[in-house]
mmCIF file of C-alpha atoms in Angstrom:
data_model
loop_
_atom_site.group_PDB
_atom_site.id
_atom_site.type_symbol
_atom_site.label_atom_id
_atom_site.label_comp_id
_atom_site.label_asym_id
_atom_site.label_seq_id
_atom_site.Cartn_x
_atom_site.Cartn_y
_atom_site.Cartn_z
ATOM 1 C CA MET A 1 27.332 36.070 20.670
ATOM 2 C CA GLU A 2 26.892 32.283 20.289
ATOM 3 C CA THR A 3 29.627 30.342 17.845
ATOM 4 C CA ASP A 4 27.668 27.971 15.404
ATOM 5 C CA LYS A 5 28.950 24.385 16.099
ATOM 6 C CA ARG A 6 26.920 22.591 13.588
ATOM 7 C CA PRO A 7 29.307 20.660 11.591
ATOM 8 C CA PRO A 8 30.058 22.074 8.421
ATOM 9 C CA GLY A 9 27.418 21.998 5.568
ATOM 10 C CA GLU A 10 24.472 22.228 7.945
ATOM 11 C CA GLY A 11 21.552 24.290 6.000
ATOM 12 C CA ASP A 12 20.088 26.560 7.831
ATOM 13 C CA GLY A 13 16.065 25.486 5.743
ATOM 14 C CA GLY A 14 12.800 25.157 7.378
ATOM 15 C CA GLY A 15 11.950 21.229 5.424
ATOM 16 C CA ASP A 16 15.522 20.589 4.641
ATOM 17 C CA GLY A 17 16.784 21.784 8.213
ATOM 18 C CA CYS A 18 14.586 19.004 9.834
ATOM 19 C CA LEU A 19 15.602 16.582 7.594
ATOM 20 C CA VAL A 20 18.913 16.752 7.785
ATOM 21 C CA GLY A 21 19.029 17.229 11.658
ATOM 22 C CA VAL A 22 16.867 13.942 11.827
ATOM 23 C CA ILE A 23 19.098 12.441 9.976
ATOM 24 C CA ARG A 24 22.425 13.476 11.838
ATOM 25 C CA LEU A 25 21.001 12.949 15.205
ATOM 26 C CA PRO A 26 21.434 9.021 15.143
ATOM 27 C CA VAL A 27 24.474 9.005 12.597
ATOM 28 C CA LYS A 28 26.290 11.025 15.680
ATOM 29 C CA ILE A 29 25.244 8.808 17.839
ATOM 30 C CA VAL A 30 26.087 5.829 15.907
ATOM 31 C CA ALA A 31 29.463 7.512 15.168
ATOM 32 C CA VAL A 32 30.403 8.327 18.734
ATOM 33 C CA LEU A 33 29.653 5.095 19.979
ATOM 34 C CA VAL A 34 31.362 3.141 17.008
ATOM 35 C CA VAL A 35 33.505 5.257 15.252
ATOM 36 C CA LEU A 36 35.380 6.619 18.518
ATOM 37 C CA PRO A 37 36.090 3.337 19.994
ATOM 38 C CA VAL A 38 37.265 2.093 16.354
ATOM 39 C CA ARG A 39 39.843 5.063 16.431
ATOM 40 C CA VAL A 40 40.877 4.577 19.818
ATOM 41 C CA VAL A 41 41.963 0.541 19.511
ATOM 42 C CA TRP A 42 43.280 1.764 16.086
ATOM 43 C CA GLU A 43 45.695 4.303 17.604
ATOM 44 C CA LEU A 44 46.563 1.952 20.513
ATOM 45 C CA LEU A 45 47.444 -0.885 18.021
ATOM 46 C CA VAL A 46 49.336 1.579 15.789
ATOM 47 C CA ALA A 47 51.438 2.975 19.081
ATOM 48 C CA GLY A 48 52.284 -0.874 19.869
ATOM 49 C CA GLY A 49 53.203 -2.028 16.405
ATOM 50 C CA ARG A 50 55.952 0.846 16.636
ATOM 51 C CA ALA A 51 57.285 0.055 20.058
ATOM 52 C CA THR A 52 57.577 -3.579 18.872
ATOM 53 C CA HIS A 53 59.121 -3.147 15.976
ATOM 54 C CA ARG A 54 61.635 -0.280 17.131
ATOM 55 C CA HIS A 55 62.243 -2.410 20.819
ATOM 56 C CA VAL A 56 61.748 -5.844 19.651
ATOM 57 C CA LEU A 57 61.403 -6.734 16.051
ATOM 58 C CA ALA A 58 64.767 -3.706 14.685
ATOM 59 C CA PRO A 59 67.055 -5.108 17.878
ATOM 60 C CA LEU A 60 66.082 -9.156 16.414
ATOM 61 C CA TYR A 61 67.046 -8.536 13.294
ATOM 62 C CA ALA A 62 69.987 -6.892 13.615
ATOM 63 C CA HIS A 63 71.683 -8.824 16.286
ATOM 64 C CA VAL A 64 70.006 -12.252 15.637
ATOM 65 C CA VAL A 65 68.697 -12.846 12.008
ATOM 66 C CA GLU A 66 71.076 -10.590 10.068
ATOM 67 C CA PRO A 67 74.178 -12.467 11.534
ATOM 68 C CA LEU A 68 72.620 -15.945 11.299
ATOM 69 C CA LEU A 69 72.024 -15.179 7.427
ATOM 70 C CA ARG A 70 75.526 -13.727 6.990
ATOM 71 C CA ALA A 71 76.806 -16.741 8.667
ATOM 72 C CA LEU A 72 74.344 -19.107 6.462
ATOM 73 C CA GLY A 73 75.465 -17.120 3.371
ATOM 74 C CA TRP A 74 79.130 -17.303 3.910
ATOM 75 C CA LEU A 75 78.366 -21.373 4.379
ATOM 76 C CA LEU A 76 76.641 -22.004 1.785
ATOM 77 C CA ALA A 77 79.266 -20.452 -0.698
ATOM 78 C CA THR A 78 82.200 -22.227 0.909
ATOM 79 C CA LEU A 79 80.082 -25.181 0.338
ATOM 80 C CA LEU A 80 79.602 -24.107 -3.281
ATOM 81 C CA LYS A 81 82.824 -23.297 -3.989
ATOM 82 C CA LEU A 82 83.931 -26.887 -2.111
ATOM 83 C CA VAL A 83 81.865 -29.341 -4.355
ATOM 84 C CA PHE A 84 81.558 -27.141 -7.468
ATOM 85 C CA VAL A 85 84.837 -25.143 -8.067
ATOM 86 C CA TRP A 86 87.814 -26.222 -6.203
ATOM 87 C CA PRO A 87 87.706 -29.908 -7.543
ATOM 88 C CA TRP A 88 87.810 -28.214 -11.365
ATOM 89 C CA VAL A 89 90.164 -25.597 -10.331
ATOM 90 C CA GLY A 90 92.486 -28.298 -9.427
ATOM 91 C CA LEU A 91 91.943 -30.904 -12.092
ATOM 92 C CA TRP A 92 92.595 -28.089 -14.639
ATOM 93 C CA ARG A 93 95.903 -26.591 -12.344
ATOM 94 C CA TYR A 94 97.529 -30.247 -11.697
ATOM 95 C CA LEU A 95 96.449 -32.571 -14.346
ATOM 96 C CA ILE A 96 94.722 -31.171 -17.575
ATOM 97 C CA THR A 97 97.173 -28.599 -17.618
ATOM 98 C CA PRO A 98 100.544 -30.712 -17.268
ATOM 99 C CA VAL A 99 99.173 -33.221 -19.668
ATOM 100 C CA GLY A 100 98.181 -30.831 -22.298
ATOM 101 C CA ARG A 101 101.412 -29.037 -22.226
ATOM 102 C CA GLY A 102 103.426 -32.448 -22.593
ATOM 103 C CA LEU A 103 100.995 -33.217 -25.638
ATOM 104 C CA ALA A 104 101.866 -29.965 -27.018
ATOM 105 C CA TRP A 105 105.506 -30.041 -26.875
ATOM 106 C CA LEU A 106 105.151 -33.934 -28.125
ATOM 107 C CA GLY A 107 103.485 -33.068 -31.146
ATOM 108 C CA ARG A 108 105.898 -29.691 -31.863
ATOM 109 C CA GLY A 109 108.663 -32.220 -31.807
ATOM 110 C CA ALA A 110 106.671 -34.849 -34.188
ATOM 111 C CA TYR A 111 105.866 -32.498 -36.553
ATOM 112 C CA GLU A 112 109.523 -30.678 -36.510
ATOM 113 C CA GLN A 113 111.533 -33.946 -36.631
ATOM 114 C CA LEU A 114 109.069 -36.222 -38.489
ATOM 115 C CA LEU A 115 106.520 -35.178 -40.278
ATOM 116 C CA ALA A 116 107.801 -31.707 -42.099
ATOM 117 C CA PRO A 117 110.461 -33.586 -43.524
ATOM 118 C CA ALA A 118 108.334 -36.364 -44.987
ATOM 119 C CA GLY A 119 105.845 -34.117 -46.287
ATOM 120 C CA ARG A 120 108.717 -31.977 -48.470
ATOM 121 C CA ILE A 121 109.674 -34.975 -49.578
ATOM 122 C CA LEU A 122 106.714 -36.520 -50.407
ATOM 123 C CA MET A 123 105.705 -33.083 -52.295
ATOM 124 C CA THR A 124 109.116 -32.599 -54.225
ATOM 125 C CA TYR A 125 109.436 -35.857 -55.444
ATOM 126 C CA VAL A 126 105.948 -37.615 -55.322
ATOM 127 C CA LEU A 127 103.491 -35.283 -55.968
ATOM 128 C CA ARG A 128 104.521 -32.565 -57.553
ATOM 129 C CA PRO A 129 105.736 -35.089 -60.601
ATOM 130 C CA LEU A 130 102.564 -36.836 -60.597
ATOM 131 C CA GLY A 131 100.767 -33.452 -60.491
ATOM 132 C CA THR A 132 102.503 -32.487 -63.619
ATOM 133 C CA ALA A 133 101.852 -35.480 -66.085
ATOM 134 C CA LEU A 134 98.253 -35.831 -64.698
ATOM 135 C CA ALA A 135 97.433 -32.288 -66.175
ATOM 136 C CA TRP A 136 99.615 -33.087 -69.683
ATOM 137 C CA ILE A 137 97.141 -36.031 -69.905
ATOM 138 C CA GLY A 138 94.098 -34.361 -68.635
ATOM 139 C CA ARG A 139 94.551 -31.553 -71.520
ATOM 140 C CA GLY A 140 95.370 -34.007 -74.194
ATOM 141 C CA GLY A 141 92.166 -35.856 -73.486
ATOM 142 C CA LEU A 142 90.103 -32.914 -73.028
ATOM 143 C CA ARG A 143 91.081 -31.555 -76.687
ATOM 144 C CA TYR A 144 91.231 -34.458 -79.008
ATOM 145 C CA LEU A 145 88.195 -37.073 -77.193
ATOM 146 C CA LEU A 146 86.367 -34.869 -74.913
ATOM 147 C CA ALA A 147 85.162 -31.823 -76.592
ATOM 148 C CA PRO A 148 83.975 -33.905 -79.796
ATOM 149 C CA LEU A 149 82.581 -36.565 -77.738
ATOM 150 C CA ALA A 150 80.525 -33.884 -75.505
ATOM 151 C CA LYS A 151 79.185 -31.726 -79.043
ATOM 152 C CA GLY A 152 77.368 -35.285 -80.475
ATOM 153 C CA VAL A 153 76.094 -36.225 -76.966
ATOM 154 C CA THR A 154 74.731 -32.824 -76.558
ATOM 155 C CA TRP A 155 73.048 -32.986 -80.133
ATOM 156 C CA ILE A 156 71.395 -36.426 -79.311
ATOM 157 C CA LEU A 157 70.017 -35.490 -75.928
ATOM 158 C CA TRP A 158 68.656 -32.035 -77.233
ATOM 159 C CA ALA A 159 66.728 -33.648 -79.927
ATOM 160 C CA LEU A 160 65.541 -36.746 -77.589
ATOM 161 C CA ALA A 161 64.034 -33.549 -75.729
ATOM 162 C CA MET A 162 62.195 -31.573 -78.277
ATOM 163 C CA THR A 163 60.529 -35.153 -79.442
ATOM 164 C CA LEU A 164 59.535 -36.060 -75.908
ATOM 165 C CA PHE A 165 59.011 -32.843 -73.975
ATOM 166 C CA VAL A 166 58.206 -29.871 -76.107
ATOM 167 C CA TRP A 167 56.692 -31.103 -79.679
ATOM 168 C CA PRO A 168 53.869 -33.468 -78.144
ATOM 169 C CA TRP A 169 52.480 -30.699 -75.542
ATOM 170 C CA VAL A 170 52.946 -27.920 -78.897
ATOM 171 C CA ALA A 171 50.988 -30.859 -80.848
ATOM 172 C CA LEU A 172 48.503 -30.885 -78.137
ATOM 173 C CA TRP A 173 47.816 -27.161 -77.506
ATOM 174 C CA ARG A 174 47.293 -26.317 -80.886
ATOM 175 C CA TYR A 175 45.129 -29.180 -82.167
ATOM 176 C CA VAL A 176 43.164 -30.066 -78.499
ATOM 177 C CA LEU A 177 43.149 -27.454 -76.020
ATOM 178 C CA ALA A 178 42.725 -24.346 -78.113
ATOM 179 C CA PRO A 179 39.770 -25.925 -80.016
ATOM 180 C CA VAL A 180 38.034 -26.586 -76.610
ATOM 181 C CA GLY A 181 39.298 -23.343 -74.466
ATOM 182 C CA ARG A 182 37.032 -21.304 -77.909
ATOM 183 C CA GLY A 183 34.122 -23.495 -77.611
ATOM 184 C CA ILE A 184 34.117 -22.906 -73.775
ATOM 185 C CA ALA A 185 34.540 -19.354 -74.109
ATOM 186 C CA TRP A 186 31.637 -19.031 -76.462
ATOM 187 C CA LEU A 187 29.542 -20.681 -74.367
ATOM 188 C CA ALA A 188 30.335 -19.336 -71.482
ATOM 189 C CA ALA A 189 29.336 -15.752 -73.310
ATOM 190 C CA ALA A 190 25.923 -17.002 -74.454
ATOM 191 C CA VAL A 191 25.260 -18.568 -71.087
ATOM 192 C CA HIS A 192 25.770 -14.673 -69.405
ATOM 193 C CA ARG A 193 23.759 -12.877 -72.237
ATOM 194 C CA TYR A 194 20.976 -15.633 -72.384
ATOM 195 C CA VAL A 195 20.798 -16.781 -68.864
ATOM 196 C CA LEU A 196 22.599 -14.768 -65.959
ATOM 197 C CA THR A 197 21.926 -11.242 -66.883
ATOM 198 C CA PRO A 198 18.132 -11.956 -67.194
ATOM 199 C CA VAL A 199 18.188 -13.445 -63.737
ATOM 200 C CA GLY A 200 20.164 -10.680 -62.274
ATOM 201 C CA HIS A 201 18.118 -8.025 -63.554
ATOM 202 C CA GLY A 202 15.000 -10.011 -62.156
ATOM 203 C CA LEU A 203 16.914 -10.483 -58.661
ATOM 204 C CA LEU A 204 17.411 -7.075 -58.674
ATOM 205 C CA TRP A 205 13.985 -5.284 -58.961
ATOM 206 C CA LEU A 206 13.266 -8.229 -56.568
ATOM 207 C CA ALA A 207 15.261 -6.693 -53.856
ATOM 208 C CA ALA A 208 14.252 -3.164 -54.456
ATOM 209 C CA ALA A 209 10.629 -4.130 -54.228
ATOM 210 C CA VAL A 210 11.057 -6.223 -50.829
ATOM 211 C CA PHE A 211 13.421 -2.918 -49.473
ATOM 212 C CA ARG A 212 10.650 -0.150 -51.243
ATOM 213 C CA TYR A 213 7.599 -2.370 -50.133
ATOM 214 C CA LEU A 214 8.467 -4.355 -46.672
ATOM 215 C CA LEU A 215 11.909 -3.363 -45.170
ATOM 216 C CA ARG A 216 11.540 0.397 -45.945
ATOM 217 C CA PRO A 217 7.843 0.227 -43.821
ATOM 218 C CA VAL A 218 8.748 -2.009 -40.855
ATOM 219 C CA GLY A 219 12.286 -0.134 -40.462
ATOM 220 C CA LEU A 220 10.464 3.076 -40.348
ATOM 221 C CA GLY A 221 7.621 1.949 -37.735
ATOM 222 C CA LEU A 222 10.179 0.415 -35.412
ATOM 223 C CA VAL A 223 12.295 3.968 -35.448
ATOM 224 C CA TRP A 224 9.009 5.311 -34.627
ATOM 225 C CA LEU A 225 8.584 3.028 -31.881
ATOM 226 C CA VAL A 226 12.276 3.474 -30.440
ATOM 227 C CA VAL A 227 11.516 7.266 -30.507
ATOM 228 C CA ALA A 228 7.885 6.855 -28.754
ATOM 229 C CA LEU A 229 9.372 4.455 -26.202
ATOM 230 C CA TYR A 230 12.422 7.018 -25.133
ATOM 231 C CA ARG A 231 10.461 10.019 -25.051
ATOM 232 C CA TYR A 232 7.530 8.751 -23.215
ATOM 233 C CA LEU A 233 8.690 5.758 -21.245
ATOM 234 C CA LEU A 234 12.871 5.472 -20.750
ATOM 235 C CA ARG A 235 13.400 9.286 -20.887
ATOM 236 C CA PRO A 236 10.901 10.147 -17.901
ATOM 237 C CA VAL A 237 11.940 6.997 -15.731
ATOM 238 C CA GLY A 238 15.979 8.382 -16.321
ATOM 239 C CA LEU A 239 14.874 11.654 -15.193
ATOM 240 C CA GLY A 240 13.368 10.074 -12.136
ATOM 241 C CA VAL A 241 15.694 7.839 -11.338
ATOM 242 C CA ALA A 242 18.498 10.858 -11.575
ATOM 243 C CA TRP A 243 16.172 13.282 -9.477
ATOM 244 C CA LEU A 244 16.142 10.279 -7.168
ATOM 245 C CA ALA A 245 20.265 9.557 -6.951
ATOM 246 C CA THR A 246 20.213 13.621 -6.613
ATOM 247 C CA ALA A 247 18.169 13.796 -3.525
ATOM 248 C CA LEU A 248 19.463 10.703 -1.935
ATOM 249 C CA TYR A 249 23.206 11.973 -2.359
ATOM 250 C CA ARG A 250 22.021 15.749 -1.177
ATOM 251 C CA TYR A 251 19.889 14.904 2.101
ATOM 252 C CA VAL A 252 21.051 11.374 2.962
ATOM 253 C CA LEU A 253 24.648 10.276 1.853
ATOM 254 C CA ARG A 254 26.467 13.710 1.729
ATOM 255 C CA PRO A 255 25.214 14.444 5.493
ATOM 256 C CA ILE A 256 26.053 10.593 6.716
ATOM 257 C CA GLY A 257 29.206 11.551 5.201
ATOM 258 C CA GLN A 258 30.026 14.772 6.236
ATOM 259 C CA VAL A 259 29.136 13.744 10.073
ATOM 260 C CA LEU A 260 31.543 10.777 9.886
ATOM 261 C CA ALA A 261 34.314 12.800 8.703
ATOM 262 C CA TRP A 262 33.225 14.934 11.754
ATOM 263 C CA ALA A 263 33.245 11.994 14.148
ATOM 264 C CA TRP A 264 36.268 10.952 12.976
ATOM 265 C CA HIS A 265 38.118 14.067 13.437
ATOM 266 C CA VAL A 266 36.805 14.759 16.790
ATOM 267 C CA ALA A 267 37.502 10.861 17.892
ATOM 268 C CA GLY A 268 41.370 11.516 16.676
ATOM 269 C CA GLN A 269 41.378 14.861 18.693
ATOM 270 C CA ILE A 270 40.370 12.840 21.951
ATOM 271 C CA VAL A 271 42.586 10.355 21.277
ATOM 272 C CA ALA A 272 45.694 12.640 20.691
ATOM 273 C CA THR A 273 44.825 14.459 24.088
ATOM 274 C CA LEU A 274 43.949 11.449 26.022
ATOM 275 C CA TRP A 275 47.373 10.053 24.465
ATOM 276 C CA ARG A 276 48.883 13.362 25.802
ATOM 277 C CA GLY A 277 47.412 13.205 29.351
ATOM 278 C CA LEU A 278 48.777 9.107 29.653
ATOM 279 C CA LYS A 279 52.087 10.542 28.862
ATOM 280 C CA TRP A 280 52.091 13.600 31.154
ATOM 281 C CA VAL A 281 50.391 11.037 34.072
ATOM 282 C CA GLY A 282 53.214 8.495 33.409
ATOM 283 C CA ARG A 283 56.034 11.704 33.612
ATOM 284 C CA VAL A 284 54.317 12.595 36.802
ATOM 285 C CA LEU A 285 53.697 9.533 38.534
ATOM 286 C CA VAL A 286 56.552 7.462 36.850
ATOM 287 C CA GLY A 287 59.293 9.330 34.985
ATOM 288 C CA TRP A 288 59.561 12.441 37.613
ATOM 289 C CA PRO A 289 59.728 9.806 40.873
ATOM 290 C CA ALA A 290 62.016 7.947 39.478
ATOM 291 C CA SER A 291 64.583 10.533 38.609
ATOM 292 C CA ARG A 292 64.118 11.841 42.060
ATOM 293 C CA VAL A 293 64.687 8.274 43.131
ATOM 294 C CA TYR A 294 68.075 8.134 41.282
ATOM 295 C CA ARG A 295 69.189 11.694 41.958
ATOM 296 C CA TYR A 296 68.427 11.632 45.716
ATOM 297 C CA VAL A 297 68.187 7.763 46.794
ATOM 298 C CA LEU A 298 70.339 5.406 44.749
ATOM 299 C CA THR A 299 73.097 8.086 43.931
ATOM 300 C CA PRO A 300 73.847 8.560 47.371
ATOM 301 C CA ALA A 301 73.445 5.293 48.418
ATOM 302 C CA GLY A 302 76.569 3.902 45.445
ATOM 303 C CA HIS A 303 79.162 6.573 46.406
ATOM 304 C CA ALA A 304 78.458 5.288 49.590
ATOM 305 C CA VAL A 305 78.724 1.731 49.018
ATOM 306 C CA ARG A 306 81.845 2.691 46.854
ATOM 307 C CA GLU A 307 83.536 4.637 50.070
ATOM 308 C CA VAL A 308 82.723 1.176 52.036
ATOM 309 C CA TRP A 309 84.420 -0.683 49.583
ATOM 310 C CA ARG A 310 87.696 1.384 49.236
ATOM 311 C CA THR A 311 87.796 1.080 53.128
ATOM 312 C CA GLY A 312 87.520 -2.108 53.142
ATOM 313 C CA ARG A 313 90.195 -2.913 50.388
ATOM 314 C CA ALA A 314 92.460 -0.570 51.680
ATOM 315 C CA ALA A 315 91.787 -2.132 55.227
ATOM 316 C CA VAL A 316 92.367 -5.744 53.600
ATOM 317 C CA ARG A 317 95.651 -4.442 51.886
ATOM 318 C CA GLU A 318 97.282 -3.310 55.134
ATOM 319 C CA ALA A 319 96.350 -6.430 56.769
ATOM 320 C CA ARG A 320 97.848 -8.592 54.673
ATOM 321 C CA ALA A 321 101.033 -6.387 54.332
ATOM 322 C CA THR A 322 101.219 -6.262 58.617
ATOM 323 C CA VAL A 323 100.811 -10.180 58.372
ATOM 324 C CA ARG A 324 103.610 -10.707 55.890
ATOM 325 C CA ARG A 325 106.206 -8.254 57.469
ATOM 326 C CA ALA A 326 105.809 -10.041 60.625
ATOM 327 C CA LEU A 327 106.156 -13.137 59.236
ATOM 328 C CA PHE A 328 108.921 -13.054 56.540
ATOM 329 C CA GLY A 329 109.967 -9.551 57.730
ATOM 330 C CA THR A 330 110.624 -8.030 54.115
ATOM 331 C CA PRO A 331 108.998 -5.464 52.869
ATOM 332 C CA PRO A 332 105.974 -6.190 51.000
ATOM 333 C CA VAL A 333 105.500 -6.926 47.289
ATOM 334 C CA GLU A 334 102.444 -6.011 45.270
ATOM 335 C CA PRO A 335 101.051 -9.408 43.621
ATOM 336 C CA THR A 336 101.070 -9.663 39.738
ATOM 337 C CA ARG A 337 97.454 -9.678 39.500
ATOM 338 C CA SER A 338 97.266 -5.825 41.145
ATOM 339 C CA ARG A 339 99.155 -4.778 37.860
ATOM 340 C CA ALA A 340 95.862 -5.808 36.134
ATOM 341 C CA ARG A 341 94.066 -2.676 34.884
ATOM 342 C CA THR A 342 92.041 -0.939 37.685
ATOM 343 C CA LEU A 343 87.844 -0.608 36.851
ATOM 344 C CA GLY A 344 86.982 2.514 35.414
ATOM 345 C CA SER A 345 90.678 3.319 34.984
ATOM 346 C CA THR A 346 92.896 3.925 31.880
ATOM 347 C CA THR A 347 96.409 3.351 33.600
ATOM 348 C CA ALA A 348 97.496 0.868 35.037
ATOM 349 C CA ALA A 349 97.671 -0.242 38.711
ATOM 350 C CA GLY A 350 101.342 -1.206 38.497
ATOM 351 C CA ASN A 351 102.243 2.561 36.761
ATOM 352 C CA THR A 352 101.713 4.772 39.661
ATOM 353 C CA PRO A 353 101.997 2.369 43.028
ATOM 354 C CA ALA A 354 99.857 3.795 45.644
ATOM 355 C CA PRO A 355 101.667 4.670 49.256
ATOM 356 C CA GLU A 356 101.213 2.335 51.756
ATOM 357 C CA ILE A 357 99.323 4.361 54.753
ATOM 358 C CA SER A 358 97.903 2.578 57.534
ATOM 359 C CA LEU A 359 94.211 2.621 58.230
ATOM 360 C CA HIS A 360 94.744 3.898 61.585
ATOM 361 C CA GLU A 361 96.896 6.576 59.643
ATOM 362 C CA ARG A 362 94.045 7.306 57.039
ATOM 363 C CA GLN A 363 91.803 7.907 59.620
ATOM 364 C CA GLY A 364 93.955 10.115 61.841
#
């Protein structure tokens, strides 16, 4: 049984299938020649961007940019404090606060020793008797002089106000404005009854006639024209455009979209396969040989070099000890620098001194 490898959505009909097949063939060619390279380039750019971010940008930010920004922030904060905070703090602490305390102490002393006694004396012997006398004089003057004078002035002002501001306006309203207003109201009623009412009736009749014999027939004709235009022109044109758009979507755009989606999927699978192959080739050609070389070549060579180094260092130490005994006849003393911590060890070299073994005894 042969499996159907055609893209999904391909029809089995005669004419539609031929049309779809004719459209899909060039679209597949274009997709393979254009979409696949674009997908490959895209995957390579994504992998390169991730590697650049992981191995270049992230370490650069963590070890260079971030410490630089922290140092710059600390420097700016220190400069701002030095310019805007510390001078004012020193001014407040060492100048303004002592001066204010001195002025407050001086003011309290002056108030307690000078102003308060003077104020009490002035209030007791001057202001209080003077206020009592003025109050007695004010009560007498208000009762026997100001009250009658105020009543007379009030009556005079009321008479002048009535004469100047009330009686002229009352006379003007009663003998001038009221008769003129009644005449204007009678004239307005006559104009409304004998002029405006007939004119309004005539205009209303004219408007009804214009609507009945002009606007209504014209409106009905326009409505019929719009209905006929929609029925015999716009609706057929709209149906044709809808049918054309449906056919274009069904037989052109949808097959092209399906083929492009299929080509994108296939390109992704191809790129993934190529990437896995490249990883396998790199692991076989580079990783495995490098691990073998490290395990079977570099490691034994390092062990051999380390053993040679140890042997040479012991021989040099033995030679130095022999020369020292030949020259001075004293037992050799380990130099101070030998008591430093040995490379790769957690204890100092002087804590556990190695026994003096000659090179011949070591080799024997």
